XYZ file of C-alpha atoms in Angstrom:
684
model
C 10.207 -32.453 -93.405
C 12.638 -29.681 -92.975
C 9.729 -27.289 -92.722
C 8.165 -29.205 -89.813
C 11.493 -29.439 -88.039
C 11.938 -25.715 -88.455
C 8.479 -25.025 -87.044
C 9.122 -27.238 -83.982
C 12.403 -25.459 -83.427
C 10.666 -22.086 -83.623
C 8.023 -23.195 -81.124
C 10.679 -24.420 -78.692
C 12.510 -21.152 -79.100
C 9.317 -19.200 -78.390
C 8.579 -21.322 -75.317
C 12.136 -20.860 -74.102
C 11.945 -17.127 -74.630
C 8.553 -17.020 -72.938
C 9.786 -19.102 -69.982
C 12.882 -16.983 -69.722
C 10.769 -13.839 -69.836
C 8.462 -15.214 -67.150
C 11.445 -16.264 -65.033
C 13.058 -12.835 -65.374
C 9.733 -11.166 -64.618
C 9.149 -13.463 -61.638
C 12.680 -12.963 -60.361
C 12.396 -9.223 -60.882
C 9.064 -9.220 -59.047
C 10.617 -11.080 -56.142
C 13.582 -8.723 -56.084
C 11.283 -5.696 -56.288
C 9.067 -7.217 -53.587
C 12.041 -7.759 -51.309
C 13.327 -4.261 -52.032
C 9.858 -2.852 -51.361
C 9.599 -4.973 -48.204
C 12.972 -3.732 -47.027
C 12.044 -0.126 -47.791
C 8.739 -0.599 -45.945
C 10.507 -2.132 -42.964
C 13.032 0.685 -42.818
C 10.326 3.320 -43.117
C 8.105 1.594 -40.555
C 11.025 1.332 -38.164
C 11.557 -1.046 -35.290
C 8.318 -2.519 -33.966
C 7.801 -1.635 -30.302
C 8.519 -4.327 -27.728
C 6.310 -2.871 -25.008
C 4.352 -5.502 -23.083
C 2.527 -5.382 -19.747
C 4.905 -6.050 -16.868
C 4.237 -6.723 -13.221
C 5.062 -4.023 -10.724
C 6.338 -5.394 -7.437
C 5.938 -4.057 -3.916
C 8.615 -4.219 -1.218
C 8.223 -3.493 2.485
C 10.429 -1.037 4.358
C 13.154 -3.720 4.601
C 12.925 -4.563 0.873
C 11.101 -7.864 1.356
C 8.787 -8.768 -1.529
C 5.209 -8.329 -0.273
C 3.037 -8.188 -3.384
C 2.535 -7.470 -7.056
C 0.318 -5.393 -9.257
C -0.659 -6.308 -12.794
C -2.521 -4.470 -15.514
C -3.838 -7.377 -17.600
C -1.231 -10.117 -17.352
C 0.850 -11.478 -14.487
C 4.360 -10.936 -15.778
C 7.815 -10.074 -14.446
C 10.359 -9.026 -17.086
C 13.841 -10.449 -16.589
C 16.872 -10.334 -18.870
C 18.336 -13.411 -20.554
C 21.259 -13.275 -18.127
C 18.759 -13.556 -15.250
C 17.397 -16.872 -16.549
C 18.775 -20.357 -16.123
C 20.868 -21.258 -19.221
C 18.883 -24.495 -19.400
C 15.766 -22.500 -20.280
C 17.391 -20.992 -23.341
C 18.699 -24.402 -24.474
C 15.404 -26.177 -23.880
C 13.293 -23.609 -25.714
C 15.577 -23.535 -28.761
C 15.723 -27.354 -28.848
C 11.979 -27.897 -28.878
C 10.641 -24.775 -30.568
C 13.214 -23.736 -33.162
C 16.526 -25.613 -33.398
C 17.759 -23.381 -36.250
C 16.809 -20.178 -34.414
C 20.327 -18.738 -34.560
C 20.680 -19.584 -38.281
C 17.520 -18.335 -40.025
C 16.354 -14.772 -40.593
C 13.047 -15.124 -38.813
C 11.359 -17.610 -41.168
C 12.252 -21.311 -41.570
C 11.306 -21.935 -45.209
C 11.791 -25.716 -45.077
C 9.350 -25.982 -42.142
C 6.958 -23.578 -43.875
C 6.960 -25.669 -47.079
C 6.169 -28.824 -45.109
C 3.383 -27.112 -43.191
C 1.859 -25.681 -46.389
C 1.637 -29.166 -47.953
C -0.108 -30.499 -44.844
C -2.519 -27.546 -44.844
C -3.330 -27.961 -48.546
C -4.103 -31.630 -48.057
C -6.293 -30.841 -45.059
C -8.017 -27.979 -46.840
C -7.307 -25.493 -44.079
C -4.791 -24.090 -41.651
C -3.992 -27.016 -39.358
C -0.229 -27.134 -38.870
C 2.130 -24.386 -37.838
C 5.765 -23.857 -38.673
C 6.354 -20.785 -36.591
C 9.861 -19.911 -35.517
C 10.537 -18.393 -32.104
C 10.611 -14.994 -33.799
C 7.178 -15.555 -35.319
C 5.758 -16.731 -32.011
C 7.186 -13.655 -30.314
C 5.599 -11.454 -32.998
C 2.268 -13.193 -32.445
C 2.520 -12.726 -28.661
C 3.236 -9.035 -29.104
C 0.990 -7.914 -31.919
C -1.500 -10.558 -33.075
C -4.201 -12.967 -32.003
C -3.905 -16.758 -32.040
C -6.474 -17.098 -34.851
C -5.558 -19.806 -37.385
C -5.791 -17.998 -40.710
C -3.570 -17.173 -43.689
C -3.996 -13.429 -43.052
C -2.723 -13.731 -39.496
C 0.143 -15.929 -40.728
C 1.142 -13.341 -43.329
C 1.135 -10.558 -40.729
C 3.077 -12.795 -38.393
C 5.789 -13.324 -41.026
C 5.932 -9.589 -41.731
C 6.350 -8.710 -38.059
C 8.932 -11.479 -37.658
C 11.002 -10.026 -40.486
C 10.836 -6.558 -38.942
C 11.956 -7.951 -35.596
C 14.921 -9.736 -37.188
C 15.998 -6.555 -38.982
C 16.067 -4.351 -35.920
C 16.803 -6.689 -32.991
C 19.479 -9.299 -32.388
C 18.717 -12.925 -31.637
C 19.207 -12.716 -27.881
C 16.830 -9.748 -27.637
C 14.204 -11.729 -29.524
C 14.698 -14.844 -27.411
C 14.549 -12.777 -24.225
C 11.326 -11.159 -25.389
C 9.787 -14.503 -26.302
C 10.606 -16.024 -22.911
C 9.062 -13.002 -21.180
C 5.811 -13.044 -23.165
C 4.894 -16.699 -23.685
C 1.908 -17.999 -21.701
C 2.549 -20.739 -19.132
C -0.991 -21.233 -17.846
C -2.725 -20.250 -14.587
C -2.497 -16.566 -15.534
C 1.319 -16.634 -15.703
C 3.088 -14.854 -18.565
C 6.845 -15.170 -18.997
C 9.353 -17.507 -17.391
C 9.841 -15.487 -14.207
C 6.163 -15.479 -13.249
C 5.870 -19.152 -14.213
C 8.990 -20.141 -12.293
C 7.777 -18.398 -9.146
C 4.341 -19.956 -9.521
C 5.327 -23.550 -10.223
C 8.584 -23.855 -8.277
C 8.669 -20.935 -5.833
C 11.980 -19.647 -7.176
C 13.410 -17.187 -9.661
C 13.980 -18.304 -13.244
C 17.728 -17.954 -12.775
C 17.698 -20.756 -10.187
C 15.873 -23.404 -12.231
C 17.507 -26.809 -12.580
C 17.677 -28.642 -15.909
C 14.692 -30.813 -14.946
C 12.633 -27.780 -13.894
C 13.569 -25.813 -17.013
C 12.550 -28.715 -19.269
C 9.266 -29.164 -17.396
C 8.498 -25.445 -17.684
C 9.401 -25.363 -21.395
C 6.844 -28.042 -22.124
C 3.892 -26.100 -20.737
C 3.276 -23.446 -23.489
C 2.448 -26.113 -26.124
C -0.817 -26.637 -24.224
C -1.072 -25.106 -20.731
C -4.384 -26.847 -20.083
C -2.758 -30.188 -20.944
C 0.910 -29.974 -19.976
C 0.758 -27.958 -16.770
C 2.212 -30.213 -14.045
C -0.587 -28.998 -11.783
C -3.243 -30.059 -14.291
C -1.695 -33.381 -15.388
C 1.674 -34.364 -13.964
C 1.990 -37.513 -16.111
C 1.539 -35.684 -19.404
C 3.797 -32.864 -18.229
C 6.493 -35.387 -17.313
C 6.229 -37.179 -20.670
C 6.684 -33.887 -22.497
C 9.592 -33.001 -20.220
C 11.316 -36.248 -21.262
C 10.736 -35.454 -24.960
C 12.406 -32.079 -24.485
C 15.343 -33.583 -22.579
C 15.870 -36.103 -25.437
C 15.843 -33.315 -28.027
C 18.385 -31.372 -25.998
C 20.650 -34.420 -25.770
C 20.256 -35.270 -29.464
C 21.212 -31.702 -30.419
C 24.209 -31.703 -28.111
C 22.885 -29.092 -25.686
C 23.277 -31.512 -22.773
C 25.013 -34.843 -22.220
C 23.299 -38.203 -21.836
C 24.284 -38.247 -18.161
C 22.655 -34.856 -17.591
C 19.541 -36.110 -19.362
C 19.375 -39.228 -17.186
C 19.822 -37.278 -13.945
C 17.178 -34.730 -14.960
C 14.681 -37.457 -15.808
C 15.072 -38.981 -12.345
C 14.909 -35.701 -10.410
C 11.867 -35.401 -8.135
C 10.303 -31.990 -8.715
C 8.563 -30.106 -5.891
C 5.715 -27.826 -6.975
C 5.160 -24.680 -4.901
C 1.990 -23.165 -6.361
C 0.182 -23.392 -2.991
C 2.923 -21.364 -1.323
C 2.755 -18.771 -4.071
C -1.004 -18.359 -3.688
C -0.599 -17.915 0.082
C 1.775 -14.980 -0.380
C -0.551 -12.915 -2.562
C -2.636 -11.366 0.195
C -0.090 -9.487 2.329
C -1.739 -6.222 3.451
C -4.012 -5.884 0.377
C -5.695 -2.695 1.652
C -2.267 -1.139 2.218
C -1.083 -2.135 -1.266
C -4.131 -0.478 -2.839
C -3.242 2.793 -1.088
C 0.416 2.451 -2.100
C -0.526 1.811 -5.747
C -2.734 4.895 -5.812
C -0.055 7.073 -4.213
C 2.622 5.731 -6.580
C 0.308 6.439 -9.507
C -0.037 10.089 -8.454
C 3.724 10.419 -7.947
C 4.491 9.051 -11.412
C 1.740 11.140 -12.983
C 3.393 14.258 -11.562
C 6.527 13.189 -13.463
C 4.562 12.607 -16.689
C 4.905 8.840 -16.341
C 2.160 6.227 -16.577
C 2.057 3.568 -13.866
C 0.105 1.257 -16.179
C 3.331 0.660 -18.138
C 4.270 -1.736 -15.343
C 7.719 -2.944 -14.424
C 7.953 -0.635 -11.402
C 9.642 -1.645 -8.168
C 7.819 0.199 -5.410
C 9.420 0.150 -1.984
C 6.800 0.922 0.617
C 6.776 1.962 4.261
C 5.008 -1.219 5.421
C 6.386 -2.773 8.605
C 5.478 -6.465 8.522
C 5.579 -6.797 12.321
C 3.223 -3.841 12.717
C 0.903 -5.234 10.049
C 0.825 -8.618 11.740
C 0.100 -7.026 15.126
C -2.753 -4.996 13.646
C -4.322 -7.936 11.832
C -4.070 -10.167 14.919
C -5.658 -7.501 17.130
C -8.540 -7.112 14.685
C -9.056 -10.867 14.389
C -9.006 -11.296 18.172
C -11.414 -8.553 19.202
C -13.938 -8.113 16.407
C -17.309 -9.648 17.363
C -18.985 -12.294 15.241
C -21.352 -9.959 13.407
C -21.304 -7.390 10.597
C -19.332 -4.792 12.547
C -16.579 -3.315 10.392
C -13.189 -1.962 11.347
C -10.397 0.286 10.132
C -6.864 0.605 11.475
C -3.815 2.631 10.508
C -0.473 3.387 12.142
C 2.091 6.042 11.201
C 5.590 6.995 12.225
C 5.828 10.462 13.701
C 8.172 12.890 11.945
C 7.955 11.097 8.558
C 4.263 10.162 8.338
C 5.305 6.731 7.048
C 2.342 4.355 7.230
C 3.557 1.176 8.929
C 0.313 -0.833 8.957
C -3.159 -0.508 7.484
C -6.292 -2.640 7.730
C -9.186 -1.291 5.681
C -11.811 -3.840 6.699
C -12.406 -7.312 8.041
C -12.011 -9.205 4.750
C -10.534 -7.810 1.533
C -11.889 -10.725 -0.501
C -15.428 -9.868 0.591
C -15.076 -6.099 0.227
C -12.091 -4.092 -1.042
C -13.693 -0.842 0.166
C -10.997 0.823 2.265
C -12.509 2.195 5.454
C -9.254 3.956 6.388
C -9.055 6.206 3.343
C -12.488 6.014 1.718
C -15.069 5.850 4.504
C -16.172 9.272 5.746
C -17.630 9.142 9.250
C -18.337 11.518 12.121
C -15.212 11.584 14.333
C -17.103 12.465 17.519
C -14.923 13.610 20.404
C -11.659 12.775 18.612
C -12.044 16.275 17.118
C -11.710 17.914 20.551
C -7.877 18.042 20.675
C -7.998 20.219 17.540
C -10.527 22.506 19.239
C -8.449 22.689 22.427
C -5.320 23.448 20.399
C -7.148 26.545 19.145
C -8.235 27.319 22.716
C -4.628 27.177 23.971
C -3.725 29.796 21.366
C -6.609 31.959 22.536
C -5.846 32.323 26.225
C -6.962 28.967 27.615
C -4.773 26.858 29.892
C -5.257 23.320 31.236
C -6.631 25.033 34.367
C -9.228 27.165 32.620
C -12.432 26.350 34.494
C -15.914 26.543 32.961
C -19.376 25.814 34.298
C -20.331 22.549 32.599
C -23.821 22.089 33.945
C -26.689 21.365 31.575
C -26.786 24.233 29.057
C -28.896 25.367 26.123
C -26.909 27.439 23.644
C -28.371 30.101 21.398
C -26.688 30.854 18.071
C -27.345 32.188 14.576
C -28.311 35.556 16.046
C -30.816 34.002 18.406
C -32.672 32.066 15.733
C -31.430 28.602 16.765
C -30.734 26.712 19.971
C -28.558 23.721 20.780
C -28.682 21.539 23.914
C -25.787 19.068 23.861
C -25.702 16.079 26.189
C -22.930 13.893 27.508
C -22.669 10.213 26.624
C -24.275 8.997 29.842
C -26.816 11.815 29.965
C -25.327 13.283 33.157
C -23.726 16.672 33.860
C -21.222 17.966 36.395
C -22.482 20.035 39.296
C -19.296 22.099 39.532
C -16.882 24.018 37.355
C -14.409 21.880 35.438
C -10.903 22.450 34.043
C -9.898 21.774 30.457
C -7.540 19.036 31.699
C -10.441 17.161 33.280
C -12.890 17.931 30.478
C -10.678 16.292 27.870
C -10.078 13.278 30.130
C -13.769 12.483 30.623
C -14.811 13.987 27.261
C -17.264 16.542 28.641
C -19.365 17.918 25.788
C -20.600 21.095 27.485
C -17.000 22.239 27.983
C -16.220 21.692 24.294
C -19.243 23.616 23.027
C -18.653 26.486 25.473
C -15.028 26.641 24.340
C -16.066 26.929 20.702
C -18.616 29.596 21.603
C -15.973 31.636 23.425
C -13.001 31.355 21.038
C -15.195 31.665 17.935
C -15.687 29.619 14.781
C -12.894 31.368 12.903
C -10.225 30.170 15.332
C -11.492 26.578 15.145
C -11.702 26.555 11.336
C -8.233 28.026 11.057
C -6.761 25.388 13.388
C -8.576 22.534 11.614
C -7.159 23.742 8.296
C -3.665 23.718 9.761
C -4.183 20.109 10.869
C -5.751 19.302 7.476
C -8.963 18.032 9.093
C -12.381 18.675 7.592
C -14.907 20.310 9.950
C -17.121 21.724 7.227
C -17.780 25.349 6.371
C -20.945 26.059 8.360
C -20.796 27.833 11.718
C -22.667 25.316 13.820
C -21.882 24.686 17.495
C -22.241 20.931 16.995
C -18.965 20.807 15.050
C -17.235 21.011 18.435
C -18.468 17.454 18.987
C -17.252 16.065 15.651
C -20.417 16.018 13.579
C -18.678 16.733 10.251
C -17.578 13.581 8.443
C -13.900 12.864 7.841
C -11.660 9.821 7.349
C -9.562 7.842 9.789
C -6.545 8.595 7.567
C -7.013 12.356 8.070
C -7.691 12.128 11.793
C -4.759 9.831 12.523
C -2.415 12.153 10.641
C -3.724 15.089 12.703
C -2.738 13.229 15.877
C 0.566 12.321 14.239
C 1.295 16.044 14.015
C 0.967 16.183 17.803
C 3.291 13.181 18.127
C 5.762 15.107 15.934
C 5.849 18.032 18.388
C 3.541 20.142 16.272
C 5.468 19.814 13.018
C 3.544 19.130 9.805
C 3.448 15.520 8.603
C 1.855 13.998 5.537
C 0.933 10.302 5.512
C 2.833 8.314 2.904
C 3.180 4.684 1.893
C 6.081 5.139 -0.560
C 9.828 5.033 0.096
C 11.057 4.875 -3.509
C 10.048 3.917 -7.046
C 12.346 2.354 -9.645
C 11.556 1.668 -13.287
C 12.010 -1.607 -15.168
C 15.663 -0.737 -15.800
C 16.383 -0.243 -12.113
C 16.649 3.550 -12.345
C 15.358 5.429 -9.306
C 12.483 7.618 -10.455
C 11.375 8.821 -7.027
C 12.824 8.782 -3.538
C 10.955 10.056 -0.495
C 13.241 12.281 1.522
C 12.425 12.678 5.221
C 10.660 15.940 5.899
C 12.716 18.734 7.393
C 11.290 18.989 10.889
C 11.558 22.771 10.937
C 9.893 23.176 7.561
C 6.406 23.997 8.814
C 5.044 24.316 12.325
C 1.341 23.576 12.760
C 1.300 24.220 16.514
C 4.002 25.540 18.834
C 6.039 22.932 20.684
C 4.864 24.413 23.977
C 1.156 24.136 23.191
C 1.669 20.733 21.569
C 3.319 19.406 24.711
C 0.653 20.896 27.002
C -2.115 19.370 24.864
C -0.316 16.020 24.655
C 0.062 15.808 28.425
C -3.628 16.589 28.847
C -4.376 13.704 26.459
C -2.555 11.285 28.778
C -5.317 12.072 31.264
C -7.861 9.773 29.623
C -6.083 6.873 31.362
C -5.946 8.533 34.825
C -8.737 7.714 37.324
C -8.036 10.908 39.279
C -10.017 12.772 36.590
C -13.093 10.540 36.881
C -16.219 12.445 37.848
C -19.867 11.972 36.820
C -18.280 9.858 34.074
C -15.016 7.907 34.244
C -11.918 8.962 32.344
C -12.509 7.426 28.914
C -9.406 5.196 28.809
C -9.710 3.658 32.273
C -10.831 0.321 30.833
C -7.417 -0.381 29.242
C -5.221 1.313 31.859
C -4.264 -2.006 33.467
C -2.761 -3.234 30.204
C -0.523 -0.213 29.645
C 3.248 -0.614 30.030
C 4.139 2.588 28.168
C 3.096 6.227 28.227
C 0.372 7.020 25.704
C -1.538 10.157 24.771
C -4.905 9.498 23.179
C -8.504 10.521 22.701
C -11.593 8.420 22.136
C -14.700 9.416 20.248
C -18.169 8.014 19.825
C -21.390 8.673 17.963
C -24.496 6.522 17.733
C -22.862 4.556 14.912
C -19.102 5.090 15.347
C -16.370 4.248 17.840
C -12.907 5.813 17.566
C -9.634 5.744 19.464
C -6.537 7.531 18.225
C -3.365 7.820 20.256
C 0.385 7.995 20.102
C 3.823 7.687 21.655
C 6.606 10.098 20.651
C 7.443 7.832 17.708
C 4.235 6.121 16.570
C 0.566 7.035 16.088
C -2.291 4.567 15.670
C -5.982 5.057 14.953
C -8.909 2.627 15.123
C -12.499 3.003 13.949
C -15.368 0.567 14.345
C -18.881 0.822 12.980
C -21.358 -0.569 10.471
C -21.045 0.279 6.791
C -24.697 1.290 6.538
C -24.657 3.510 9.627
C -26.442 1.024 11.871
C -26.382 2.123 15.511
C -23.957 0.501 17.942
C -26.063 -1.128 20.624
C -24.090 -4.191 21.739
C -21.433 -3.793 24.418
C -18.938 -5.939 22.498
C -19.317 -3.615 19.492
C -18.339 -0.560 21.535
C -15.558 -2.324 23.479
C -13.576 -3.704 20.551
C -12.086 -0.358 19.432
C -10.024 0.256 22.553
C -8.975 -3.387 22.810
C -7.674 -3.417 19.230
C -5.756 -0.209 19.851
C -4.084 -1.280 23.099
C -3.309 -4.748 21.708
C -1.450 -3.185 18.805
C 0.415 -0.550 20.827
C 1.544 -3.018 23.460
C 2.590 -5.582 20.846
C 4.781 -3.207 18.819
C 6.284 -1.593 21.940
C 6.932 -4.849 23.792
C 10.465 -5.025 25.092
C 11.230 -1.378 24.267
C 12.088 1.379 26.690
C 9.275 3.738 27.624
C 9.406 7.026 25.709
C 8.627 10.332 27.383
C 7.333 13.279 25.419
C 9.957 16.017 25.058
C 9.173 18.935 27.362
C 10.032 22.441 26.105
C 11.976 24.566 28.584
C 9.236 27.189 28.997
C 6.708 24.572 30.122
C 6.530 23.707 33.794
C 4.964 20.725 35.516
C 3.196 21.309 38.840
C 1.044 19.121 41.072
C -2.440 20.594 41.044
C -5.601 19.994 43.030
C -8.006 18.916 40.297
C -11.095 20.309 41.961
C -9.825 23.832 42.647
C -7.034 24.284 40.128
C -4.693 25.416 42.877
C -1.341 24.049 43.974
C -1.917 20.734 45.712
C -1.192 19.989 49.333
C -1.726 16.787 51.268
C -5.049 18.167 52.432
C -6.377 17.961 48.833
C -6.776 14.303 47.747
C -7.439 14.706 43.994
C -3.961 15.637 42.793
C -2.382 15.434 39.377
C 0.800 16.589 37.689
C -0.262 19.176 35.114
C 1.931 20.958 32.580
C 1.427 24.540 31.506
C 3.204 27.663 30.444
C 5.393 28.939 33.269
C 3.480 32.206 33.434
C 0.194 30.329 33.999
C 1.326 28.327 37.038
C -0.974 29.115 40.009
C 0.511 30.523 43.195
C -2.313 29.868 45.617
C -2.599 26.557 47.442
C -5.716 24.457 47.603
C -5.801 24.719 51.468
C -4.628 27.442 53.870
C -3.777 24.916 56.572
C -2.121 21.563 56.132
C -0.727 19.886 59.248
C 1.923 18.110 57.226
C 3.060 21.137 55.204
C 6.218 22.933 56.464
C 5.190 26.232 54.899
C 1.957 26.113 56.881
C 3.876 25.739 60.147
C 6.327 28.458 59.141
C 3.480 30.898 58.591
C 1.932 29.820 61.871
C 5.085 30.603 63.899
C 5.503 33.931 62.120
C 2.145 34.991 63.499
C 3.335 34.505 67.098
C 4.564 37.631 68.981
C 7.309 35.833 70.838
C 10.551 35.529 68.946
C 11.585 32.522 70.982
C 8.850 30.437 69.395
C 9.652 31.604 65.896
C 12.854 29.605 65.977
């Protein structure tokens, strides 16, 4: 008996020792595991919190005009920039012990594990806010034990290196709220048309209910279900003491106004312009070794909303009901700031930007560049050339070229440069190129940053080398800037997600680089006002006569046309605008309404943006003199010569001879007459 008792005692002792050994081993394993986990976490370091953020665009007056997203629509805001109700609501419904646990809620995990074991699979979650944030940042939403283990590991790392408010802020900026909206700021703007900091208790509770099932609890998808979940959240908040019963009751009765329609309507402000601004900002940041795809940038642009509206309205009013396409851009002189841009008729149909991407033949809009070179090579506005029908021989006599004018007619008399530019005579342009030489024209085009090709072909005088409206309008903007170099830009400044200014566009020093002397710029500019003056009309009318009656300000401009393109680019001393019309596939322009729309769009815009402003005169340099000239002869005008015009030129080039030796109304004529008499009595 004693023997059996002894044996039982020995067995119990062995079991106790074995259990104790197992317990010590298990405890040691756990301790070692935790030590190893801690060492791993310390070695691995803080997990990155980088997530895609929206970059926002502002106009020149810092109004919000658009956004740009990489993959997700998201605006990152700090916890202080959110309504306090959001924080309370999220903690109440998602993780009431958030500020107590270390990233994992073991009581919730144990309950979820039992449910999963009974179901034979992963069916119930017990994720804390930290775990959900880890999943949003690093993992998929797959329901598996492997993903859950990784989720717990990331959650622990987050809790080690970041405080609770940082984690909560990150969660609220990454959670999905449906309709492509990530984070509370994007969701708040979408659903309620306001910033997250301005949300009421009722709105915050409604928004907090959406992530559980955006396709079910979105108030846009199902308002009843969204409202029921809102009430559940409000009750939890009251039960946990986050709000009072009175606050709960008031929130439940508040009528919410959804603003998603308004949000959608604001997405399409100047989309072609924003594409150009994004590309330019990308290049700027790249030059500073920064990647624009990081997001979170605040990009202030040069867009003037009034100018953009005027441009879009002009296009909508005058474009015919066919496939004709359009492009429009306006720039401030001096700075090159782009104030409006329309890259086509409908961005939704085609995002191809015909301002910056379409290369077309500029036609006669190239002629001011040619005549700028001519002015530097001895020409004056009163340089006369024979512009009758001409066949040119070039390439050492191996090739010929016989240009024609638009209407197929030719002048039967010599013509001045001032008149040739006004009626866009092609023979004058080609003869000018032939006389001044290709080198002078290429050199001038390079200074204006306009492409005219590399081949020495007489046809380049008529704009046969393709270029963009962006380039051509900037070339004219140089003239508007009194010959000083300008570069088109859409960017005022760029700030990063922390509000630090990364780039600021300083206005260009006006004396930094001169493209053309102020004297020649002014002379050329004044000649370009001639396209609106009927006094220059000859075998063909001055090219801007059709819109002269609508002009209330002084404009300098030049039109251009090819079989498939219509251009008009012009400027005041402060603003330059360019318009192009044509078909994307190079179809010829045959309908009158196709060829008429270009000028109407241009004058509509210029008159709209200058309405109510004082007329601006171009600044005349002191060495330039204005004289009234007889257009036909190029001599000083008298009343006997009917075709008169004020022409500006270098003082040394002013003619001294009059257009008529005898004018009955001219006092000098009578003075000369009396001087010829022999009797002194009559001389007085």
